[in-house]
């Protein structure tokens, strides 16, 4: 029952946030070629490396390592929060702005989570508003503060 309530709360949170954002498409900006090149760097699978400034440990969020796979062409993201798989839409705007829209998720029961939970990861992801690439890593930030970093999967 707790898992169902968490899933419903997450869906409401994701849906309500997506309805409030206004975006300026990359194609309408003066430097769209550079911005498209930046956005195309997202096109990969990324493995979570740090979360809120702390290195991520194996099985910290569940049996799988949290990952994100971006498809810039169809404005989507897929991945895992550590246990459940997810798929949703993203909006990429001028100036390395990004917004994560509603996501569909599996509903597996996960045990053995420690310090952080998959829910912590997903809530943080929902608040992300920008991205950057320091040292060939992907940094996702909220309000100018890096929330999580990823390394490109090989």
PDB file of C-alpha atoms in Angstrom, residues 19-127:
ATOM      1  CA  UNK A  19       2.170  22.074 -16.203  1.00  0.00           C
ATOM      2  CA  UNK A  20       3.840  25.060 -14.530  1.00  0.00           C
ATOM      3  CA  UNK A  21       6.976  25.396 -16.667  1.00  0.00           C
ATOM      4  CA  UNK A  22       7.236  27.708 -19.637  1.00  0.00           C
ATOM      5  CA  UNK A  23      10.002  27.050 -22.071  1.00  0.00           C
ATOM      6  CA  UNK A  24      11.852  28.746 -24.857  1.00  0.00           C
ATOM      7  CA  UNK A  25      12.788  26.151 -27.494  1.00  0.00           C
ATOM      8  CA  UNK A  26      16.442  25.879 -28.443  1.00  0.00           C
ATOM      9  CA  UNK A  27      15.681  26.430 -32.136  1.00  0.00           C
ATOM     10  CA  UNK A  28      14.398  29.970 -31.483  1.00  0.00           C
ATOM     11  CA  UNK A  29      17.608  31.289 -29.901  1.00  0.00           C
ATOM     12  CA  UNK A  30      20.383  33.121 -31.772  1.00  0.00           C
ATOM     13  CA  UNK A  31      23.075  30.604 -30.857  1.00  0.00           C
ATOM     14  CA  UNK A  32      20.965  27.532 -31.579  1.00  0.00           C
ATOM     15  CA  UNK A  33      23.769  25.600 -33.315  1.00  0.00           C
ATOM     16  CA  UNK A  34      25.976  25.733 -30.205  1.00  0.00           C
ATOM     17  CA  UNK A  35      23.056  24.951 -27.928  1.00  0.00           C
ATOM     18  CA  UNK A  36      22.028  21.968 -30.061  1.00  0.00           C
ATOM     19  CA  UNK A  37      25.621  20.706 -29.858  1.00  0.00           C
ATOM     20  CA  UNK A  38      25.456  21.016 -26.059  1.00  0.00           C
ATOM     21  CA  UNK A  39      22.119  19.212 -25.965  1.00  0.00           C
ATOM     22  CA  UNK A  40      23.422  16.441 -28.223  1.00  0.00           C
ATOM     23  CA  UNK A  41      26.079  15.659 -25.582  1.00  0.00           C
ATOM     24  CA  UNK A  42      23.209  14.460 -23.382  1.00  0.00           C
ATOM     25  CA  UNK A  43      22.519  11.714 -25.958  1.00  0.00           C
ATOM     26  CA  UNK A  44      24.010   8.827 -23.976  1.00  0.00           C
ATOM     27  CA  UNK A  45      23.513   6.571 -20.990  1.00  0.00           C
ATOM     28  CA  UNK A  46      24.730   8.072 -17.729  1.00  0.00           C
ATOM     29  CA  UNK A  47      25.486   6.352 -14.402  1.00  0.00           C
ATOM     30  CA  UNK A  48      24.925   8.252 -11.139  1.00  0.00           C
ATOM     31  CA  UNK A  49      28.260   9.177  -9.531  1.00  0.00           C
ATOM     32  CA  UNK A  50      27.407  11.678  -6.783  1.00  0.00           C
ATOM     33  CA  UNK A  51      24.146  12.639  -5.119  1.00  0.00           C
ATOM     34  CA  UNK A  52      23.886  15.890  -3.167  1.00  0.00           C
ATOM     35  CA  UNK A  53      27.664  16.146  -2.998  1.00  0.00           C
ATOM     36  CA  UNK A  54      28.324  12.612  -1.769  1.00  0.00           C
ATOM     37  CA  UNK A  55      29.751   9.686  -3.750  1.00  0.00           C
ATOM     38  CA  UNK A  56      27.176   7.012  -4.556  1.00  0.00           C
ATOM     39  CA  UNK A  57      27.812   3.511  -3.246  1.00  0.00           C
ATOM     40  CA  UNK A  58      26.701   0.229  -4.758  1.00  0.00           C
ATOM     41  CA  UNK A  59      23.087  -0.675  -3.880  1.00  0.00           C
ATOM     42  CA  UNK A  60      22.605   2.652  -2.109  1.00  0.00           C
ATOM     43  CA  UNK A  61      19.357   3.272  -4.000  1.00  0.00           C
ATOM     44  CA  UNK A  62      18.353  -0.344  -4.614  1.00  0.00           C
ATOM     45  CA  UNK A  63      19.581  -3.436  -6.442  1.00  0.00           C
ATOM     46  CA  UNK A  64      20.516  -1.465  -9.602  1.00  0.00           C
ATOM     47  CA  UNK A  65      22.756   1.543 -10.028  1.00  0.00           C
ATOM     48  CA  UNK A  66      20.661   4.658 -10.902  1.00  0.00           C
ATOM     49  CA  UNK A  67      21.045   5.561 -14.574  1.00  0.00           C
ATOM     50  CA  UNK A  68      19.568   7.951 -17.115  1.00  0.00           C
ATOM     51  CA  UNK A  69      19.526   7.492 -20.891  1.00  0.00           C
ATOM     52  CA  UNK A  70      18.608  10.581 -22.900  1.00  0.00           C
ATOM     53  CA  UNK A  71      17.123  10.667 -26.387  1.00  0.00           C
ATOM     54  CA  UNK A  72      17.349  14.272 -27.528  1.00  0.00           C
ATOM     55  CA  UNK A  73      15.647  13.529 -30.867  1.00  0.00           C
ATOM     56  CA  UNK A  74      12.364  12.530 -29.223  1.00  0.00           C
ATOM     57  CA  UNK A  75      12.804  14.586 -26.010  1.00  0.00           C
ATOM     58  CA  UNK A  76      12.719  11.573 -23.733  1.00  0.00           C
ATOM     59  CA  UNK A  77      14.620  10.034 -20.859  1.00  0.00           C
ATOM     60  CA  UNK A  78      14.636   6.469 -19.577  1.00  0.00           C
ATOM     61  CA  UNK A  79      16.497   4.808 -16.775  1.00  0.00           C
ATOM     62  CA  UNK A  80      16.304   3.401 -13.297  1.00  0.00           C
ATOM     63  CA  UNK A  81      16.140   5.003  -9.896  1.00  0.00           C
ATOM     64  CA  UNK A  82      17.909   2.016  -8.380  1.00  0.00           C
ATOM     65  CA  UNK A  83      14.991  -0.406  -8.358  1.00  0.00           C
ATOM     66  CA  UNK A  84      12.223   0.602 -10.737  1.00  0.00           C
ATOM     67  CA  UNK A  85      12.563   1.480 -14.393  1.00  0.00           C
ATOM     68  CA  UNK A  86      11.214   4.780 -15.646  1.00  0.00           C
ATOM     69  CA  UNK A  87      10.491   6.545 -18.932  1.00  0.00           C
ATOM     70  CA  UNK A  88       9.385  10.136 -19.409  1.00  0.00           C
ATOM     71  CA  UNK A  89       9.671  13.352 -21.382  1.00  0.00           C
ATOM     72  CA  UNK A  90      12.220  16.122 -21.057  1.00  0.00           C
ATOM     73  CA  UNK A  91      12.233  19.717 -22.235  1.00  0.00           C
ATOM     74  CA  UNK A  92      15.598  21.147 -23.216  1.00  0.00           C
ATOM     75  CA  UNK A  93      15.745  24.929 -23.511  1.00  0.00           C
ATOM     76  CA  UNK A  94      18.280  27.580 -24.422  1.00  0.00           C
ATOM     77  CA  UNK A  95      21.086  28.124 -21.936  1.00  0.00           C
ATOM     78  CA  UNK A  96      21.410  24.456 -20.866  1.00  0.00           C
ATOM     79  CA  UNK A  97      18.011  24.488 -19.191  1.00  0.00           C
ATOM     80  CA  UNK A  98      16.245  21.164 -18.731  1.00  0.00           C
ATOM     81  CA  UNK A  99      12.950  20.070 -17.215  1.00  0.00           C
ATOM     82  CA  UNK A 100      11.855  16.518 -16.495  1.00  0.00           C
ATOM     83  CA  UNK A 101       8.193  15.868 -17.264  1.00  0.00           C
ATOM     84  CA  UNK A 102       5.878  13.147 -15.989  1.00  0.00           C
ATOM     85  CA  UNK A 103       7.388   9.665 -15.944  1.00  0.00           C
ATOM     86  CA  UNK A 104       5.898   6.200 -16.138  1.00  0.00           C
ATOM     87  CA  UNK A 105       7.481   3.713 -13.750  1.00  0.00           C
ATOM     88  CA  UNK A 106       7.412   0.053 -12.922  1.00  0.00           C
ATOM     89  CA  UNK A 107       6.157  -0.834  -9.434  1.00  0.00           C
ATOM     90  CA  UNK A 108       8.572  -3.447  -8.098  1.00  0.00           C
ATOM     91  CA  UNK A 109       8.924  -3.886  -4.342  1.00  0.00           C
ATOM     92  CA  UNK A 110      12.490  -3.019  -3.411  1.00  0.00           C
ATOM     93  CA  UNK A 111      14.252  -3.953  -0.206  1.00  0.00           C
ATOM     94  CA  UNK A 112      17.661  -3.318   1.256  1.00  0.00           C
ATOM     95  CA  UNK A 113      17.869   0.391   0.518  1.00  0.00           C
ATOM     96  CA  UNK A 114      20.179   2.267   2.854  1.00  0.00           C
ATOM     97  CA  UNK A 115      20.925   5.981   3.383  1.00  0.00           C
ATOM     98  CA  UNK A 116      19.090   7.251   0.311  1.00  0.00           C
ATOM     99  CA  UNK A 117      16.083   5.813  -1.393  1.00  0.00           C
ATOM    100  CA  UNK A 118      14.959   5.669  -4.970  1.00  0.00           C
ATOM    101  CA  UNK A 119      12.262   8.165  -3.997  1.00  0.00           C
ATOM    102  CA  UNK A 120      14.935  10.681  -2.882  1.00  0.00           C
ATOM    103  CA  UNK A 121      16.605  10.345  -6.275  1.00  0.00           C
ATOM    104  CA  UNK A 122      13.346  10.790  -8.205  1.00  0.00           C
ATOM    105  CA  UNK A 123      12.229  13.806  -6.159  1.00  0.00           C
ATOM    106  CA  UNK A 124      15.605  15.467  -6.710  1.00  0.00           C
ATOM    107  CA  UNK A 125      15.429  14.708 -10.421  1.00  0.00           C
ATOM    108  CA  UNK A 126      12.040  16.405 -10.642  1.00  0.00           C
ATOM    109  CA  UNK A 127      13.512  19.674  -9.345  1.00  0.00           C
TER     110      UNK A 127
END
